[in-house]
């Protein structure tokens, strides 16, 4: 089991210091940076409160839709199913209204698909007197295991409060109840904990009130996409819709929080589908409003009860802020926002790039989380170099677009040096692929990020990716987040048919296993895999998994496969 803290301070190639370093304020040691500073005319405190206020003014009003339960179901253990259970239909959901319930009784409702929202119902007492409160226990399931398996004893490393269960006491019956907390679910298990010897409970009008800030109708996939890809797209869009709340949440079940890495991918899918541009802008400002003292952005920020900083920092996420900003400016045409947030984006490159050595090689500082993926075996040296190089190139283009010519030229110079260094340090000429670290580890992460960073030519990149995929010791991704970058890299080097096949295999594998929304973690050979030591704390509707909705809309299905 591993906690996020262990991951930062733990073992393996990420073993680092116990305190985060105060990054060198001076960028003089960093090639290409001269005396640049992120000077802003306004006092920083005032600036940041103005940005919070701006972000708050962009908070969307959520659209609410009522959903009726479809069936009463009964879980049956089934080892032939990836998710370990099949859900047998017992009766239509309406049959609930004809029954009465006493302590010890329970039922599970299936709403037919996943939504983020609230639950409401009417409850009355049938019998001599309603002489005691009714006590009910609710468990909300994104997948069958959530409602079919005991959630306790909980073994996970994240807060137990995320487990999707609540006990509710209703004082006076009859009553119309709307549970105050928001949940993320397809299934709802209701256990009757207490009525009294004098009465049984009866339920009517059980409803889900689904909420989302995804309002517009997404355009259809390009003609030529297979039925399997259409289904993958529909599940991707449902994932994005359910994560689009008053921010782009990473998962509506957990952490319900804004992370830079998730935001960047959700925003890409959103530009091609629901096109809620104001929501992206809100999130970019929320990050920018809470930098560390030296300007480093938090990997995540909290939205509720009011916008606030987190204490998490991830080197690759900080660097990728500039890519998210560039994507936003390109897709919205909002250059004013680009200019206002430019110093923030630039500051990330100053800080993350401060340890690029004179030869152009990034020596990532110790003591700070380099994420890339949840695969713990992964050596991140080469992929982190690739992320930063990719970000310099994105920054160079954004700077040119915004009219900051000097910045653009400087970044192009750094990028040239980092490209040469990457080829020298990471390319294995005998294997024709890229390796990472002293152990010369071969991984898809390394190939993907060096390809996305434009280190090899398209043809050489395709060779490297194919060689890595065929290598018996290749380290594979653990999450859809990294799979997204692998597919993007394949598309960047003309491997269209292999990219599509990978989407069909990986995301299609989740669909075949019964996914209504895509999962945070998917290991085709282990349905219990969890970065947190307990699968019940995994999120089964996770932002970073929604990108087929983006990827499939960048592919020209009419043109012969690469
Ligand atoms: C996961 C979060 C989020 C991700 C971070 C790194 O646990 O849910 O999706 O960005 O960790």
mmCIF file of C-alpha atoms in Angstrom, residues 82-392:
data_model
loop_
_atom_site.group_PDB
_atom_site.id
_atom_site.type_symbol
_atom_site.label_atom_id
_atom_site.label_comp_id
_atom_site.label_asym_id
_atom_site.label_seq_id
_atom_site.Cartn_x
_atom_site.Cartn_y
_atom_site.Cartn_z
ATOM 1 C CA UNK A 82 -13.646 -8.642 -14.587
ATOM 2 C CA UNK A 83 -15.494 -6.673 -11.899
ATOM 3 C CA UNK A 84 -16.062 -9.879 -9.881
ATOM 4 C CA UNK A 85 -19.878 -9.492 -9.778
ATOM 5 C CA UNK A 86 -22.847 -9.622 -12.058
ATOM 6 C CA UNK A 87 -25.979 -7.715 -11.215
ATOM 7 C CA UNK A 88 -29.090 -9.881 -11.601
ATOM 8 C CA UNK A 89 -32.312 -7.962 -12.138
ATOM 9 C CA UNK A 90 -34.876 -8.844 -9.466
ATOM 10 C CA UNK A 91 -37.717 -6.589 -10.619
ATOM 11 C CA UNK A 92 -38.452 -3.168 -12.055
ATOM 12 C CA UNK A 93 -37.582 -0.400 -9.611
ATOM 13 C CA UNK A 94 -41.245 0.645 -9.331
ATOM 14 C CA UNK A 95 -41.878 -2.542 -7.309
ATOM 15 C CA UNK A 96 -40.169 -0.845 -4.353
ATOM 16 C CA UNK A 97 -43.277 1.258 -3.784
ATOM 17 C CA UNK A 98 -45.375 -1.867 -3.116
ATOM 18 C CA UNK A 99 -43.115 -3.171 -0.358
ATOM 19 C CA UNK A 100 -42.554 -2.275 3.277
ATOM 20 C CA UNK A 101 -39.228 -2.612 5.072
ATOM 21 C CA UNK A 102 -38.151 -3.531 8.581
ATOM 22 C CA UNK A 103 -34.732 -3.468 10.275
ATOM 23 C CA UNK A 104 -32.361 -5.929 8.596
ATOM 24 C CA UNK A 105 -34.044 -5.549 5.179
ATOM 25 C CA UNK A 106 -32.153 -4.034 2.299
ATOM 26 C CA UNK A 107 -32.435 -3.387 -1.428
ATOM 27 C CA UNK A 108 -30.150 -2.236 -4.230
ATOM 28 C CA UNK A 109 -31.371 0.057 -6.993
ATOM 29 C CA UNK A 110 -29.747 0.328 -10.389
ATOM 30 C CA UNK A 111 -30.148 3.693 -12.126
ATOM 31 C CA UNK A 112 -28.888 2.175 -15.383
ATOM 32 C CA UNK A 113 -25.900 4.475 -15.766
ATOM 33 C CA UNK A 114 -23.467 6.568 -13.775
ATOM 34 C CA UNK A 115 -24.297 10.099 -12.677
ATOM 35 C CA UNK A 116 -23.000 12.649 -10.203
ATOM 36 C CA UNK A 117 -25.755 14.083 -8.052
ATOM 37 C CA UNK A 118 -28.175 13.863 -5.179
ATOM 38 C CA UNK A 119 -30.700 11.320 -3.977
ATOM 39 C CA UNK A 120 -34.243 12.133 -2.905
ATOM 40 C CA UNK A 121 -37.200 10.012 -1.803
ATOM 41 C CA UNK A 122 -40.369 10.073 0.236
ATOM 42 C CA UNK A 123 -40.554 7.839 3.279
ATOM 43 C CA UNK A 124 -43.589 6.999 5.365
ATOM 44 C CA UNK A 125 -44.363 4.604 8.222
ATOM 45 C CA UNK A 126 -46.899 1.813 7.888
ATOM 46 C CA UNK A 127 -48.265 0.373 11.158
ATOM 47 C CA UNK A 128 -49.724 1.323 14.496
ATOM 48 C CA UNK A 129 -47.552 4.391 15.228
ATOM 49 C CA UNK A 130 -44.460 6.055 13.911
ATOM 50 C CA UNK A 131 -42.987 6.225 17.388
ATOM 51 C CA UNK A 132 -39.267 6.354 16.566
ATOM 52 C CA UNK A 133 -37.026 7.868 13.894
ATOM 53 C CA UNK A 134 -36.160 5.789 10.840
ATOM 54 C CA UNK A 135 -32.472 5.062 10.461
ATOM 55 C CA UNK A 136 -31.150 4.126 7.033
ATOM 56 C CA UNK A 137 -27.753 3.241 5.742
ATOM 57 C CA UNK A 138 -26.903 4.231 2.160
ATOM 58 C CA UNK A 139 -24.028 2.928 0.056
ATOM 59 C CA UNK A 140 -23.431 4.449 -3.366
ATOM 60 C CA UNK A 141 -21.820 2.295 -6.032
ATOM 61 C CA UNK A 142 -20.003 3.415 -9.131
ATOM 62 C CA UNK A 143 -19.331 -0.275 -9.813
ATOM 63 C CA UNK A 144 -20.946 -3.459 -8.430
ATOM 64 C CA UNK A 145 -18.148 -4.145 -5.911
ATOM 65 C CA UNK A 146 -18.963 -0.913 -4.060
ATOM 66 C CA UNK A 147 -22.375 -2.215 -3.021
ATOM 67 C CA UNK A 148 -21.669 -5.959 -3.146
ATOM 68 C CA UNK A 149 -18.515 -6.114 -1.017
ATOM 69 C CA UNK A 150 -18.004 -4.985 2.566
ATOM 70 C CA UNK A 151 -16.147 -1.665 2.661
ATOM 71 C CA UNK A 152 -14.768 -2.514 6.115
ATOM 72 C CA UNK A 153 -12.231 -3.132 7.473
ATOM 73 C CA UNK A 154 -10.885 -0.352 5.293
ATOM 74 C CA UNK A 155 -7.210 -0.810 4.401
ATOM 75 C CA UNK A 156 -6.608 2.214 2.184
ATOM 76 C CA UNK A 157 -4.161 5.056 2.638
ATOM 77 C CA UNK A 158 -6.575 7.869 1.771
ATOM 78 C CA UNK A 159 -9.131 9.256 4.221
ATOM 79 C CA UNK A 160 -11.855 6.761 5.070
ATOM 80 C CA UNK A 161 -14.418 9.542 4.787
ATOM 81 C CA UNK A 162 -14.255 9.096 1.007
ATOM 82 C CA UNK A 163 -15.914 5.681 1.255
ATOM 83 C CA UNK A 164 -19.330 6.177 -0.359
ATOM 84 C CA UNK A 165 -21.570 5.378 2.609
ATOM 85 C CA UNK A 166 -23.698 7.300 5.075
ATOM 86 C CA UNK A 167 -26.103 6.560 7.874
ATOM 87 C CA UNK A 168 -29.073 8.913 7.933
ATOM 88 C CA UNK A 169 -31.668 9.319 10.652
ATOM 89 C CA UNK A 170 -35.068 10.707 9.686
ATOM 90 C CA UNK A 171 -36.953 12.061 12.638
ATOM 91 C CA UNK A 172 -40.553 12.448 11.587
ATOM 92 C CA UNK A 173 -42.485 10.426 9.025
ATOM 93 C CA UNK A 174 -43.935 10.856 6.506
ATOM 94 C CA UNK A 175 -41.260 13.045 5.027
ATOM 95 C CA UNK A 176 -39.745 14.056 1.719
ATOM 96 C CA UNK A 177 -35.993 13.709 2.016
ATOM 97 C CA UNK A 178 -33.166 14.949 -0.157
ATOM 98 C CA UNK A 179 -29.818 13.731 1.153
ATOM 99 C CA UNK A 180 -27.565 16.754 1.670
ATOM 100 C CA UNK A 181 -24.355 15.225 0.300
ATOM 101 C CA UNK A 182 -23.560 14.849 -3.380
ATOM 102 C CA UNK A 183 -22.676 11.325 -4.542
ATOM 103 C CA UNK A 184 -21.320 9.658 -7.648
ATOM 104 C CA UNK A 185 -23.161 6.480 -8.518
ATOM 105 C CA UNK A 186 -25.059 4.059 -10.645
ATOM 106 C CA UNK A 187 -26.161 1.770 -7.789
ATOM 107 C CA UNK A 188 -27.658 2.679 -4.406
ATOM 108 C CA UNK A 189 -27.874 0.165 -1.583
ATOM 109 C CA UNK A 190 -30.395 1.036 1.138
ATOM 110 C CA UNK A 191 -30.204 -0.866 4.426
ATOM 111 C CA UNK A 192 -32.922 -0.398 6.965
ATOM 112 C CA UNK A 193 -31.148 -0.043 10.289
ATOM 113 C CA UNK A 194 -34.044 1.026 12.483
ATOM 114 C CA UNK A 195 -37.780 1.682 12.452
ATOM 115 C CA UNK A 196 -39.637 0.429 15.557
ATOM 116 C CA UNK A 197 -41.762 -2.595 16.424
ATOM 117 C CA UNK A 198 -44.771 -0.392 15.605
ATOM 118 C CA UNK A 199 -44.038 0.457 12.000
ATOM 119 C CA UNK A 200 -42.374 -0.518 8.749
ATOM 120 C CA UNK A 201 -40.938 1.932 6.218
ATOM 121 C CA UNK A 202 -42.329 2.535 2.774
ATOM 122 C CA UNK A 203 -40.464 4.387 0.002
ATOM 123 C CA UNK A 204 -41.873 6.341 -2.894
ATOM 124 C CA UNK A 205 -40.451 8.620 -5.582
ATOM 125 C CA UNK A 206 -36.833 7.574 -5.287
ATOM 126 C CA UNK A 207 -34.964 9.906 -7.625
ATOM 127 C CA UNK A 208 -31.447 10.874 -8.575
ATOM 128 C CA UNK A 209 -30.836 14.537 -9.344
ATOM 129 C CA UNK A 210 -27.868 14.502 -11.683
ATOM 130 C CA UNK A 211 -25.789 17.675 -11.843
ATOM 131 C CA UNK A 212 -23.168 18.858 -14.305
ATOM 132 C CA UNK A 213 -21.794 21.980 -15.951
ATOM 133 C CA UNK A 214 -21.563 20.122 -19.282
ATOM 134 C CA UNK A 215 -24.550 21.628 -21.002
ATOM 135 C CA UNK A 216 -23.879 21.768 -24.745
ATOM 136 C CA UNK A 217 -24.423 18.830 -27.054
ATOM 137 C CA UNK A 218 -21.053 17.436 -28.236
ATOM 138 C CA UNK A 219 -20.566 16.988 -31.978
ATOM 139 C CA UNK A 220 -20.696 13.413 -33.261
ATOM 140 C CA UNK A 221 -17.512 11.473 -33.911
ATOM 141 C CA UNK A 222 -16.114 11.753 -37.429
ATOM 142 C CA UNK A 223 -17.801 9.376 -39.859
ATOM 143 C CA UNK A 224 -15.970 6.089 -40.121
ATOM 144 C CA UNK A 225 -15.553 5.456 -36.393
ATOM 145 C CA UNK A 226 -16.554 1.873 -35.568
ATOM 146 C CA UNK A 227 -19.392 0.987 -33.203
ATOM 147 C CA UNK A 228 -16.821 0.000 -30.592
ATOM 148 C CA UNK A 229 -15.202 3.450 -30.844
ATOM 149 C CA UNK A 230 -18.619 5.136 -30.687
ATOM 150 C CA UNK A 231 -19.298 3.304 -27.437
ATOM 151 C CA UNK A 232 -15.881 4.273 -26.067
ATOM 152 C CA UNK A 233 -16.626 7.859 -27.012
ATOM 153 C CA UNK A 234 -20.002 7.802 -25.258
ATOM 154 C CA UNK A 235 -18.392 6.495 -22.057
ATOM 155 C CA UNK A 236 -15.645 9.143 -22.325
ATOM 156 C CA UNK A 237 -18.235 11.906 -22.657
ATOM 157 C CA UNK A 238 -20.183 10.542 -19.685
ATOM 158 C CA UNK A 239 -16.947 10.553 -17.677
ATOM 159 C CA UNK A 240 -16.211 14.153 -18.581
ATOM 160 C CA UNK A 241 -19.815 15.242 -17.978
ATOM 161 C CA UNK A 242 -19.859 13.709 -14.498
ATOM 162 C CA UNK A 243 -16.492 15.305 -13.586
ATOM 163 C CA UNK A 244 -17.601 18.746 -14.875
ATOM 164 C CA UNK A 245 -19.032 20.435 -11.847
ATOM 165 C CA UNK A 246 -18.201 23.922 -10.563
ATOM 166 C CA UNK A 247 -14.600 22.998 -11.348
ATOM 167 C CA UNK A 248 -13.130 20.227 -13.458
ATOM 168 C CA UNK A 249 -12.995 17.640 -10.684
ATOM 169 C CA UNK A 250 -10.547 14.741 -10.916
ATOM 170 C CA UNK A 251 -13.236 12.368 -9.719
ATOM 171 C CA UNK A 252 -16.729 13.214 -8.478
ATOM 172 C CA UNK A 253 -16.401 10.480 -5.840
ATOM 173 C CA UNK A 254 -12.826 11.314 -4.819
ATOM 174 C CA UNK A 255 -10.870 13.747 -4.600
ATOM 175 C CA UNK A 256 -13.465 16.160 -6.042
ATOM 176 C CA UNK A 257 -10.493 18.438 -6.582
ATOM 177 C CA UNK A 258 -8.700 20.373 -9.254
ATOM 178 C CA UNK A 259 -5.386 18.843 -10.301
ATOM 179 C CA UNK A 260 -3.311 20.413 -13.079
ATOM 180 C CA UNK A 261 -2.683 17.103 -14.845
ATOM 181 C CA UNK A 262 -6.351 16.154 -14.866
ATOM 182 C CA UNK A 263 -7.486 19.655 -15.823
ATOM 183 C CA UNK A 264 -5.226 19.701 -18.871
ATOM 184 C CA UNK A 265 -6.672 16.473 -20.265
ATOM 185 C CA UNK A 266 -10.284 17.284 -19.387
ATOM 186 C CA UNK A 267 -9.935 20.675 -21.024
ATOM 187 C CA UNK A 268 -8.700 19.030 -24.233
ATOM 188 C CA UNK A 269 -11.734 16.739 -24.298
ATOM 189 C CA UNK A 270 -14.007 19.667 -23.383
ATOM 190 C CA UNK A 271 -12.791 21.815 -26.316
ATOM 191 C CA UNK A 272 -13.865 19.037 -28.668
ATOM 192 C CA UNK A 273 -17.170 18.301 -26.929
ATOM 193 C CA UNK A 274 -19.062 20.406 -24.374
ATOM 194 C CA UNK A 275 -17.011 23.555 -24.997
ATOM 195 C CA UNK A 276 -17.453 25.147 -21.582
ATOM 196 C CA UNK A 277 -14.563 27.582 -22.001
ATOM 197 C CA UNK A 278 -15.410 29.686 -18.941
ATOM 198 C CA UNK A 279 -14.924 26.639 -16.720
ATOM 199 C CA UNK A 280 -11.380 26.138 -18.022
ATOM 200 C CA UNK A 281 -10.607 29.811 -17.470
ATOM 201 C CA UNK A 282 -11.968 29.623 -13.924
ATOM 202 C CA UNK A 283 -9.706 26.667 -13.168
ATOM 203 C CA UNK A 284 -6.592 28.269 -14.680
ATOM 204 C CA UNK A 285 -7.124 31.292 -12.432
ATOM 205 C CA UNK A 286 -7.793 29.138 -9.373
ATOM 206 C CA UNK A 287 -4.366 27.545 -9.795
ATOM 207 C CA UNK A 288 -2.668 30.854 -10.495
ATOM 208 C CA UNK A 289 -4.171 32.423 -7.376
ATOM 209 C CA UNK A 290 -2.426 30.064 -4.935
ATOM 210 C CA UNK A 291 1.283 29.782 -5.767
ATOM 211 C CA UNK A 292 3.914 28.859 -3.214
ATOM 212 C CA UNK A 293 5.998 31.825 -2.053
ATOM 213 C CA UNK A 294 8.511 31.298 -4.847
ATOM 214 C CA UNK A 295 5.762 31.073 -7.446
ATOM 215 C CA UNK A 296 5.581 27.296 -7.853
ATOM 216 C CA UNK A 297 1.994 26.240 -8.474
ATOM 217 C CA UNK A 298 0.250 23.661 -6.333
ATOM 218 C CA UNK A 299 -0.456 20.347 -8.057
ATOM 219 C CA UNK A 300 -4.018 20.709 -6.808
ATOM 220 C CA UNK A 301 -6.207 23.340 -5.197
ATOM 221 C CA UNK A 302 -9.369 23.055 -3.157
ATOM 222 C CA UNK A 303 -12.561 24.696 -4.273
ATOM 223 C CA UNK A 304 -14.682 24.209 -1.161
ATOM 224 C CA UNK A 305 -15.679 25.554 1.279
ATOM 225 C CA UNK A 306 -13.804 28.362 -0.394
ATOM 226 C CA UNK A 307 -10.903 28.295 -2.826
ATOM 227 C CA UNK A 308 -7.717 27.360 -0.989
ATOM 228 C CA UNK A 309 -4.173 26.128 -1.513
ATOM 229 C CA UNK A 310 -3.173 22.495 -1.067
ATOM 230 C CA UNK A 311 0.235 21.368 0.125
ATOM 231 C CA UNK A 312 0.864 19.084 -2.867
ATOM 232 C CA UNK A 313 3.492 19.881 -5.484
ATOM 233 C CA UNK A 314 4.226 17.832 -8.591
ATOM 234 C CA UNK A 315 7.066 18.865 -10.844
ATOM 235 C CA UNK A 316 5.558 17.637 -14.105
ATOM 236 C CA UNK A 317 2.143 19.119 -13.294
ATOM 237 C CA UNK A 318 3.688 22.551 -12.593
ATOM 238 C CA UNK A 319 5.518 22.475 -15.924
ATOM 239 C CA UNK A 320 2.361 21.395 -17.764
ATOM 240 C CA UNK A 321 0.453 24.490 -16.626
ATOM 241 C CA UNK A 322 1.860 26.339 -19.634
ATOM 242 C CA UNK A 323 0.526 23.643 -21.963
ATOM 243 C CA UNK A 324 -2.939 23.936 -20.404
ATOM 244 C CA UNK A 325 -2.785 27.723 -20.791
ATOM 245 C CA UNK A 326 -1.663 27.438 -24.420
ATOM 246 C CA UNK A 327 -4.489 25.004 -25.202
ATOM 247 C CA UNK A 328 -6.972 27.423 -23.635
ATOM 248 C CA UNK A 329 -5.710 30.439 -25.564
ATOM 249 C CA UNK A 330 -5.711 28.497 -28.844
ATOM 250 C CA UNK A 331 -9.214 27.167 -28.308
ATOM 251 C CA UNK A 332 -10.819 30.323 -26.910
ATOM 252 C CA UNK A 333 -8.867 33.077 -28.640
ATOM 253 C CA UNK A 334 -8.676 34.730 -25.179
ATOM 254 C CA UNK A 335 -5.228 36.316 -25.457
ATOM 255 C CA UNK A 336 -5.889 38.713 -22.589
ATOM 256 C CA UNK A 337 -6.109 35.750 -20.257
ATOM 257 C CA UNK A 338 -2.977 34.304 -21.886
ATOM 258 C CA UNK A 339 -1.093 37.533 -21.248
ATOM 259 C CA UNK A 340 -2.306 37.909 -17.700
ATOM 260 C CA UNK A 341 -1.337 34.366 -16.765
ATOM 261 C CA UNK A 342 1.872 34.329 -18.795
ATOM 262 C CA UNK A 343 4.135 35.338 -15.867
ATOM 263 C CA UNK A 344 2.659 32.483 -13.824
ATOM 264 C CA UNK A 345 3.274 29.953 -16.595
ATOM 265 C CA UNK A 346 6.766 31.323 -17.193
ATOM 266 C CA UNK A 347 7.616 31.082 -13.518
ATOM 267 C CA UNK A 348 6.919 27.324 -13.590
ATOM 268 C CA UNK A 349 9.483 26.874 -16.340
ATOM 269 C CA UNK A 350 12.016 28.978 -14.453
ATOM 270 C CA UNK A 351 11.583 26.841 -11.377
ATOM 271 C CA UNK A 352 11.336 23.428 -13.007
ATOM 272 C CA UNK A 353 14.010 24.344 -15.558
ATOM 273 C CA UNK A 354 16.420 25.666 -12.925
ATOM 274 C CA UNK A 355 18.103 22.291 -12.734
ATOM 275 C CA UNK A 356 18.674 21.825 -16.451
ATOM 276 C CA UNK A 357 22.468 21.462 -16.591
ATOM 277 C CA UNK A 358 24.681 23.276 -19.107
ATOM 278 C CA UNK A 359 24.508 20.335 -21.516
ATOM 279 C CA UNK A 360 20.723 20.630 -21.591
ATOM 280 C CA UNK A 361 19.927 17.644 -19.363
ATOM 281 C CA UNK A 362 17.284 18.025 -16.670
ATOM 282 C CA UNK A 363 18.578 16.826 -13.316
ATOM 283 C CA UNK A 364 15.250 16.758 -11.483
ATOM 284 C CA UNK A 365 15.613 18.067 -7.939
ATOM 285 C CA UNK A 366 15.165 15.573 -5.147
ATOM 286 C CA UNK A 367 12.368 15.933 -2.618
ATOM 287 C CA UNK A 368 9.577 16.797 -4.988
ATOM 288 C CA UNK A 369 7.000 14.501 -6.503
ATOM 289 C CA UNK A 370 7.506 13.612 -10.165
ATOM 290 C CA UNK A 371 4.283 11.900 -11.127
ATOM 291 C CA UNK A 372 4.088 10.783 -14.812
ATOM 292 C CA UNK A 373 1.977 7.739 -13.783
ATOM 293 C CA UNK A 374 1.051 5.648 -10.737
ATOM 294 C CA UNK A 375 3.398 2.799 -11.836
ATOM 295 C CA UNK A 376 5.881 2.644 -8.978
ATOM 296 C CA UNK A 377 8.567 0.732 -10.899
ATOM 297 C CA UNK A 378 8.788 3.537 -13.425
ATOM 298 C CA UNK A 379 12.105 5.372 -13.739
ATOM 299 C CA UNK A 380 11.001 8.935 -14.404
ATOM 300 C CA UNK A 381 14.322 10.522 -15.416
ATOM 301 C CA UNK A 382 13.770 10.499 -19.179
ATOM 302 C CA UNK A 383 10.021 11.069 -19.143
ATOM 303 C CA UNK A 384 10.372 14.097 -16.860
ATOM 304 C CA UNK A 385 13.010 15.484 -19.219
ATOM 305 C CA UNK A 386 10.503 14.899 -22.036
ATOM 306 C CA UNK A 387 7.692 16.664 -20.172
ATOM 307 C CA UNK A 388 9.828 19.736 -19.555
ATOM 308 C CA UNK A 389 11.103 19.833 -23.121
ATOM 309 C CA UNK A 390 7.524 19.487 -24.399
ATOM 310 C CA UNK A 391 6.533 22.377 -22.139
ATOM 311 C CA UNK A 392 9.352 24.622 -23.387
#
